[in-house]
PDB file of C-alpha atoms and ligand atoms in Angstrom:
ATOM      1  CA  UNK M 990       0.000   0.000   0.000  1.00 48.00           C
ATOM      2  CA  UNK M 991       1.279   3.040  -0.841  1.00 54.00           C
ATOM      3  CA  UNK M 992       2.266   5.737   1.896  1.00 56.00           C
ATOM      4  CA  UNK M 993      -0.546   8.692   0.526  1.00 58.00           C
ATOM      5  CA  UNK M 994      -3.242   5.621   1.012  1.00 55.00           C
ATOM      6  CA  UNK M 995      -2.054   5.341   4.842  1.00 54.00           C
ATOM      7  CA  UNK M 996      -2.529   8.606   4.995  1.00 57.00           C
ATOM      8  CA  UNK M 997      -5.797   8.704   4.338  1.00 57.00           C
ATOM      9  CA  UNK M 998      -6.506   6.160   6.273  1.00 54.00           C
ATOM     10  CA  UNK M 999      -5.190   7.769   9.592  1.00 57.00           C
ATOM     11  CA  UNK M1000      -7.215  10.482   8.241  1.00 59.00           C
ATOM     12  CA  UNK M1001     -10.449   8.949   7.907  1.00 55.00           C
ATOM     13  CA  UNK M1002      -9.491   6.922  11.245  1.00 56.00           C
ATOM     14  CA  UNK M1003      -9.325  10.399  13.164  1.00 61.00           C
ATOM     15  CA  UNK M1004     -12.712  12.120  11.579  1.00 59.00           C
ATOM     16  CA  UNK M1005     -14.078   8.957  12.834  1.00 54.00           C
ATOM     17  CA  UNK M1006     -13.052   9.380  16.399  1.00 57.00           C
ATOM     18  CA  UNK M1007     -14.364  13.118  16.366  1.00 58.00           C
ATOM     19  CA  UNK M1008     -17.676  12.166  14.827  1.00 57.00           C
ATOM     20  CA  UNK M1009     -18.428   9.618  17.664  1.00 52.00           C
ATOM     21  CA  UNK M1010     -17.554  12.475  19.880  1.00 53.00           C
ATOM     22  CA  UNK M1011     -19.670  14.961  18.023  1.00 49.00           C
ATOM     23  CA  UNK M1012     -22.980  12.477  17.877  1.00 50.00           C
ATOM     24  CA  UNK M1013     -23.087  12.281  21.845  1.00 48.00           C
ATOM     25  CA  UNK M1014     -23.125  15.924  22.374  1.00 47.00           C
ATOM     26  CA  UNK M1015     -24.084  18.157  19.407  1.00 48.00           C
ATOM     27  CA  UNK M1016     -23.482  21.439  20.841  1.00 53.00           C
ATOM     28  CA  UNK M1017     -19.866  21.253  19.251  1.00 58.00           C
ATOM     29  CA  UNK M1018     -19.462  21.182  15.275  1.00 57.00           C
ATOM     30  CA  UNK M1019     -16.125  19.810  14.269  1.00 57.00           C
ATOM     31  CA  UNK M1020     -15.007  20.584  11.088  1.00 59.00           C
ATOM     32  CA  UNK M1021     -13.553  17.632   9.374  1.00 56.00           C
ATOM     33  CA  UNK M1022     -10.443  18.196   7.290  1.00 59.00           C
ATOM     34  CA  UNK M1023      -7.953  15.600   5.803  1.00 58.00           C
ATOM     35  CA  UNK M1024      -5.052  14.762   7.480  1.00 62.00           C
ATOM     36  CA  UNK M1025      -1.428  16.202   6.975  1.00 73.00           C
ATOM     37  CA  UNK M1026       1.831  14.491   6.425  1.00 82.00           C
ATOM     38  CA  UNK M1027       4.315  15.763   8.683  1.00 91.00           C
ATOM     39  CA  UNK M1028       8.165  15.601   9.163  1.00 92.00           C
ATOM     40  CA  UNK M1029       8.965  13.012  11.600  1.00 93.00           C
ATOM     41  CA  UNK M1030      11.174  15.574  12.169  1.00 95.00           C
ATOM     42  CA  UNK M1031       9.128  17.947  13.882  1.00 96.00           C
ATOM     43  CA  UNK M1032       7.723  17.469  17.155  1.00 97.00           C
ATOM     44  CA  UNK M1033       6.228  21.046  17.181  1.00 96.00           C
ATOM     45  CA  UNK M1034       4.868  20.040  13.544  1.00 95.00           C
ATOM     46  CA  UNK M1035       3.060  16.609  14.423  1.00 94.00           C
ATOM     47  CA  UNK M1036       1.829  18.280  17.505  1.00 95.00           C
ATOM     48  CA  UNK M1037       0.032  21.326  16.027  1.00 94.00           C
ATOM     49  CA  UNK M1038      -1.337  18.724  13.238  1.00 92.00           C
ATOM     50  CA  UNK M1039      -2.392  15.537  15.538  1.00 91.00           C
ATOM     51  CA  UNK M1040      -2.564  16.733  19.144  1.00 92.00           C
ATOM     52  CA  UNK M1041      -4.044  20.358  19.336  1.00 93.00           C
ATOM     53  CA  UNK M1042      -7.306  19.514  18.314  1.00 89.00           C
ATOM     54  CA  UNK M1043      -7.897  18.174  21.206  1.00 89.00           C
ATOM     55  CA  UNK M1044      -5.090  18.901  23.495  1.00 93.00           C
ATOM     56  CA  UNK M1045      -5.009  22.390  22.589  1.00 94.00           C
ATOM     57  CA  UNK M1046      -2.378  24.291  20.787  1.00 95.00           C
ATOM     58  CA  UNK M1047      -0.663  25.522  24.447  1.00 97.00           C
ATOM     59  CA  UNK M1048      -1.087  21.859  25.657  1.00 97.00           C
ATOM     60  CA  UNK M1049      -3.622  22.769  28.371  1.00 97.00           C
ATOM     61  CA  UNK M1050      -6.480  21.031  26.759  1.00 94.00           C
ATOM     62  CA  UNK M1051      -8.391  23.082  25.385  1.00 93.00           C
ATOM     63  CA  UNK M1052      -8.473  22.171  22.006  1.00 91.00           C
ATOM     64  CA  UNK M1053     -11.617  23.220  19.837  1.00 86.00           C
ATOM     65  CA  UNK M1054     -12.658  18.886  19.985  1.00 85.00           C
ATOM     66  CA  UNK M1055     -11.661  19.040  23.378  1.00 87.00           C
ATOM     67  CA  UNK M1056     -16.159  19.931  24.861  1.00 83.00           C
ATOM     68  CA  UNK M1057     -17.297  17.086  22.320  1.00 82.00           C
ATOM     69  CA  UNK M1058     -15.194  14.631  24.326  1.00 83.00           C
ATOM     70  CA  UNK M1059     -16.265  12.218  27.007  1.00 81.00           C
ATOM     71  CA  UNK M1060     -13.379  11.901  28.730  1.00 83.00           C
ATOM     72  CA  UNK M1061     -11.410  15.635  28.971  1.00 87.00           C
ATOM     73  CA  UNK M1062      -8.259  15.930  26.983  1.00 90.00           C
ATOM     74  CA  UNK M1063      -5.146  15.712  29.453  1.00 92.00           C
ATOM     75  CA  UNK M1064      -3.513  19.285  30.261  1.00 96.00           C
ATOM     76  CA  UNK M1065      -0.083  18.319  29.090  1.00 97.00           C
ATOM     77  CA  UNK M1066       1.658  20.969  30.134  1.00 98.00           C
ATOM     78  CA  UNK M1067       0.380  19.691  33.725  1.00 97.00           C
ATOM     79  CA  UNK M1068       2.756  16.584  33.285  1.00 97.00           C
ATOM     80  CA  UNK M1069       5.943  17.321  35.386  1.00 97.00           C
ATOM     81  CA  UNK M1070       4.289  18.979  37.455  1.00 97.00           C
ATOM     82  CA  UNK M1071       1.886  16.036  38.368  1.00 96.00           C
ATOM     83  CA  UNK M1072       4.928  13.973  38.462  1.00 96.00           C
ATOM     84  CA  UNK M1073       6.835  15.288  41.047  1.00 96.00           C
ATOM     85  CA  UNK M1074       8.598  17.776  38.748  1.00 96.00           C
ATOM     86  CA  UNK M1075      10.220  15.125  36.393  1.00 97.00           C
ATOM     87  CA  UNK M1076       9.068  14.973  32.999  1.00 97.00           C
ATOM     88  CA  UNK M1077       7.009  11.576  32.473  1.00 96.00           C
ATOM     89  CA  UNK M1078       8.767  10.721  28.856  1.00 96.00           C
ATOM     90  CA  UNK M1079       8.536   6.779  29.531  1.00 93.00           C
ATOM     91  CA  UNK M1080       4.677   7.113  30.260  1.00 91.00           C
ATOM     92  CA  UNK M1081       4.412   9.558  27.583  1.00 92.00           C
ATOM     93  CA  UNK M1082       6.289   7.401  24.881  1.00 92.00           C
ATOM     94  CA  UNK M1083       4.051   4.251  26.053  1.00 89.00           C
ATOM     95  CA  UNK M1084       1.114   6.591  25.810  1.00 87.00           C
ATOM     96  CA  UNK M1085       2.012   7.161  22.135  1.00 88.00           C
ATOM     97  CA  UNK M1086       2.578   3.956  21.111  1.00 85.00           C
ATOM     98  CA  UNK M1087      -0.185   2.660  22.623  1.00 79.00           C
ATOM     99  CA  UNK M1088       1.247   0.560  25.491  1.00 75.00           C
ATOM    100  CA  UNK M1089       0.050   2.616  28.370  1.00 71.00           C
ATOM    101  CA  UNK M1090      -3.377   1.787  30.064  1.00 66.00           C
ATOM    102  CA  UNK M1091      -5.546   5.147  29.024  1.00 65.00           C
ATOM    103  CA  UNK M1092      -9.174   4.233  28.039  1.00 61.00           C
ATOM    104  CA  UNK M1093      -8.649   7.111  26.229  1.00 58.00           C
ATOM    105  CA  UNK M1094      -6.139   6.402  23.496  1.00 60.00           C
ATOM    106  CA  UNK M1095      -6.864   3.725  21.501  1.00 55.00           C
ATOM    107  CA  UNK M1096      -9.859   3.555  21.997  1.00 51.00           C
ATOM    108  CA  UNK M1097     -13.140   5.479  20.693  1.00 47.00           C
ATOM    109  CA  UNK M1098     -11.962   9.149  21.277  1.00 58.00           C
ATOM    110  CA  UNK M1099      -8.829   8.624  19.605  1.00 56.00           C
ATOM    111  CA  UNK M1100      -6.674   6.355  17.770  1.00 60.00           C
ATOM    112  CA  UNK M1101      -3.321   4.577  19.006  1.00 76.00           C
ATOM    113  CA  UNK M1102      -0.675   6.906  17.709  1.00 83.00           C
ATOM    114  CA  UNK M1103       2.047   4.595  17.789  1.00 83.00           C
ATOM    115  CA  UNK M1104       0.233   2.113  15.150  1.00 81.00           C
ATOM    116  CA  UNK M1105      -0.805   4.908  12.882  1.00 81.00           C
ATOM    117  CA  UNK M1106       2.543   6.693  12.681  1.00 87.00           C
ATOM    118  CA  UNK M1107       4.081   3.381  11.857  1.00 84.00           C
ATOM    119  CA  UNK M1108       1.730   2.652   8.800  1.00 82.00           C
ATOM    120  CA  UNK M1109       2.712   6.559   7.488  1.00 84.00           C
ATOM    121  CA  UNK M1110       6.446   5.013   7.935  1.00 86.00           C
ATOM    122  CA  UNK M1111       5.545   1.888   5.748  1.00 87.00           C
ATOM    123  CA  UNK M1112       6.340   0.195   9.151  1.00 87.00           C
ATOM    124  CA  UNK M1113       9.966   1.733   9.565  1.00 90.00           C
ATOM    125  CA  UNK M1114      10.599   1.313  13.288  1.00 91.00           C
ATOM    126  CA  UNK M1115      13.204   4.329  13.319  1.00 93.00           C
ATOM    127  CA  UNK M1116      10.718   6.972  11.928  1.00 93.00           C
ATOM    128  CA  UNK M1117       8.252   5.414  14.565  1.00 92.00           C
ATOM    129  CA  UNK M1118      10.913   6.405  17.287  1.00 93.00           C
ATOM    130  CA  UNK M1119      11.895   9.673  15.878  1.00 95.00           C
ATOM    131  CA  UNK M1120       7.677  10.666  15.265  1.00 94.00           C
ATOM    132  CA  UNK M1121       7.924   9.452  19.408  1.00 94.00           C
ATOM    133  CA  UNK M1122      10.810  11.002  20.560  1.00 96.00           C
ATOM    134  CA  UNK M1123      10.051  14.272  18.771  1.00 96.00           C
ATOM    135  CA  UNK M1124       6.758  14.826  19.688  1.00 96.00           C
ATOM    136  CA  UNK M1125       8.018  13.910  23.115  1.00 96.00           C
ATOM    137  CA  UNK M1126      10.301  16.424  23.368  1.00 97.00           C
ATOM    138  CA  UNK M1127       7.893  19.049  22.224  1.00 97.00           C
ATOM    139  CA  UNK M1128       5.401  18.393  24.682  1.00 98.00           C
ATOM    140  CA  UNK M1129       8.005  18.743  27.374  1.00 97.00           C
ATOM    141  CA  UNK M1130       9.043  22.044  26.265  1.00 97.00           C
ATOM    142  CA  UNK M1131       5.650  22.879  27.157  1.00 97.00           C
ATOM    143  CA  UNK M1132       5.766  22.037  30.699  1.00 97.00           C
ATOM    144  CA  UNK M1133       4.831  24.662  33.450  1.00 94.00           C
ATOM    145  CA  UNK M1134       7.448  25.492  34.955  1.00 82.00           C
TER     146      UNK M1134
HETATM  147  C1  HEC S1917      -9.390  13.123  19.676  1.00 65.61           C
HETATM  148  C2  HEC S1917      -8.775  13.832  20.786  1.00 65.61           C
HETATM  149  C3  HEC S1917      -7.304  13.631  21.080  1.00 65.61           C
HETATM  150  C4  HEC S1917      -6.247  13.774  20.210  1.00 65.61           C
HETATM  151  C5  HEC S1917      -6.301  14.131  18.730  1.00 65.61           C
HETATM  152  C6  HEC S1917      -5.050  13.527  20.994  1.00 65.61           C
HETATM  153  N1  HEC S1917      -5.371  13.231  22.282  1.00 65.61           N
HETATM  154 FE1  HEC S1917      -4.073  12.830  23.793  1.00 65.61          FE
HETATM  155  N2  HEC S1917      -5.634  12.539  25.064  1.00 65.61           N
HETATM  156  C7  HEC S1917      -6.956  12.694  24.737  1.00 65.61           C
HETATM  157  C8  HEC S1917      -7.760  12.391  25.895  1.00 65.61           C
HETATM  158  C9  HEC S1917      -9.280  12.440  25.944  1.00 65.61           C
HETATM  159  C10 HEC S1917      -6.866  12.048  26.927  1.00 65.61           C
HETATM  160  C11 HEC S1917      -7.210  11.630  28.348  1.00 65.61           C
HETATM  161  C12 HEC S1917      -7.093  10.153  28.417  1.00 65.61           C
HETATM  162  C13 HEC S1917      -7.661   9.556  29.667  1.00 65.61           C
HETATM  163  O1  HEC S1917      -7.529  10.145  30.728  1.00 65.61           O
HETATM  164  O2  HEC S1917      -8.212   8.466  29.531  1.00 65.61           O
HETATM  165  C14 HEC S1917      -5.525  12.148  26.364  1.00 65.61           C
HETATM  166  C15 HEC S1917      -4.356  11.859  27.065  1.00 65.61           C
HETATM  167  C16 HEC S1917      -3.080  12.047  26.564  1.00 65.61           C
HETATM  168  C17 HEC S1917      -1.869  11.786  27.286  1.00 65.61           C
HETATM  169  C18 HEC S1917      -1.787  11.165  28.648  1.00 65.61           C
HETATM  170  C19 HEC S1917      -1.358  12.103  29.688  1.00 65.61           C
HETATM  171  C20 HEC S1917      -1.251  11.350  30.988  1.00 65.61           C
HETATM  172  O3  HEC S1917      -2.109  11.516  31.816  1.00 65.61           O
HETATM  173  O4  HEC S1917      -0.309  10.587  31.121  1.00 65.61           O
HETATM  174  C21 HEC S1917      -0.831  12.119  26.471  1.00 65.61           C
HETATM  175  C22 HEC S1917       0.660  12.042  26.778  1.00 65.61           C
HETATM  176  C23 HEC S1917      -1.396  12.560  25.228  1.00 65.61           C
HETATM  177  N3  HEC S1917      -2.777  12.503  25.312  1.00 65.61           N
HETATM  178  C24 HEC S1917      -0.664  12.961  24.149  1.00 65.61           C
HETATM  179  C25 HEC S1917      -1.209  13.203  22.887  1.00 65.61           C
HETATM  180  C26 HEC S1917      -0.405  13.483  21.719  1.00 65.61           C
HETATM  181  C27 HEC S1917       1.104  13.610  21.693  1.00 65.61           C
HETATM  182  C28 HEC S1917      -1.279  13.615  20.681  1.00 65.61           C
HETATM  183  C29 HEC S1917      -0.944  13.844  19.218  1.00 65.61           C
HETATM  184  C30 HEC S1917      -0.057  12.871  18.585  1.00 65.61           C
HETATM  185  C31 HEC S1917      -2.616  13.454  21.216  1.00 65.61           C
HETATM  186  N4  HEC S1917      -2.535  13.190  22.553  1.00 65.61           N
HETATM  187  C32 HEC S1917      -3.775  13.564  20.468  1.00 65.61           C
HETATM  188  C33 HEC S1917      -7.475  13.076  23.516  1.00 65.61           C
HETATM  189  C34 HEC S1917      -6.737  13.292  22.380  1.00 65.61           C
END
């Protein structure tokens, strides 16, 4: 399958997760769009294309999906802080990929980044670690200090 078809399919994948999201309280229009490709090299990038809808684009969760959500997008600026004052980046890493237990991800408000990114890699492990490790690093820059 070609990369552009995976794409689209992470595309359609996330429109799907909002539209659940939308049907249970209809107060909040989303507006679907198409999903970018991004640089695996950009953390910042991926963010502002994958994570601010919901997360917000200051991390504090209040992304314009964010109301249409059951479950309230995490304020991930919030994250050292909640940790003791150490940035979480093994959590946040198993978060992405999937492996960490949040009904959340993965399941019907959003899809498991970890799996998408690798079918936009054509299953190349290393872009997977560099989409993780970037975005990673973005979000801590945004911690509260
Ligand atoms: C469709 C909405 C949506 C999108 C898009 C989204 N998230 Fe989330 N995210 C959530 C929700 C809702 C939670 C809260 C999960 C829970 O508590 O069950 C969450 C939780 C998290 C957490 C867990 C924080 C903790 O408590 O440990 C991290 C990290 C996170 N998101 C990162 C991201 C990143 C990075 C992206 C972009 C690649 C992203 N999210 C995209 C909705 C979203």
């Amino acid at each position: 399958m070609s990369t552009r078809k995976l794409i689209w399919i992470v595309g359609a994948l996330i429109v799907f997760a909002l539209t659940l999201g939308a049907q249970e309280q209809p107060k909040t229009t989303i507006k679907h769009v198409p999903i970018k490709a991004t640089s695996a090299a950009s953390g910042q990038e991926m963010y502002k294309t994958y994570c601010a809808v919901c997360h917000g684009t200051d991390g504090k969760g209040g992304g314009p999906a964010a109301e249409a959500l059951k479950t309230p997008p995490t304020d991930l600026t919030m994250l050292s802080k909640n940790n003791g004052g150490h940035y979480p980046s093994m959590k946040v890493a198993a978060t992405l990929r999937g492996e960490a237990n949040l009904p959340a991800h993965g399941s019907k408000d959003m899809p498991v980044w970890g799996k998408l990114f690798w079918s936009m890699s054509g299953g190349h492990e290393a872009e997977v670690q560099q989409r993780v490790t970037n975005l990673n690093s973005y979000i801590e820059s945004l911690q509260a200090k």
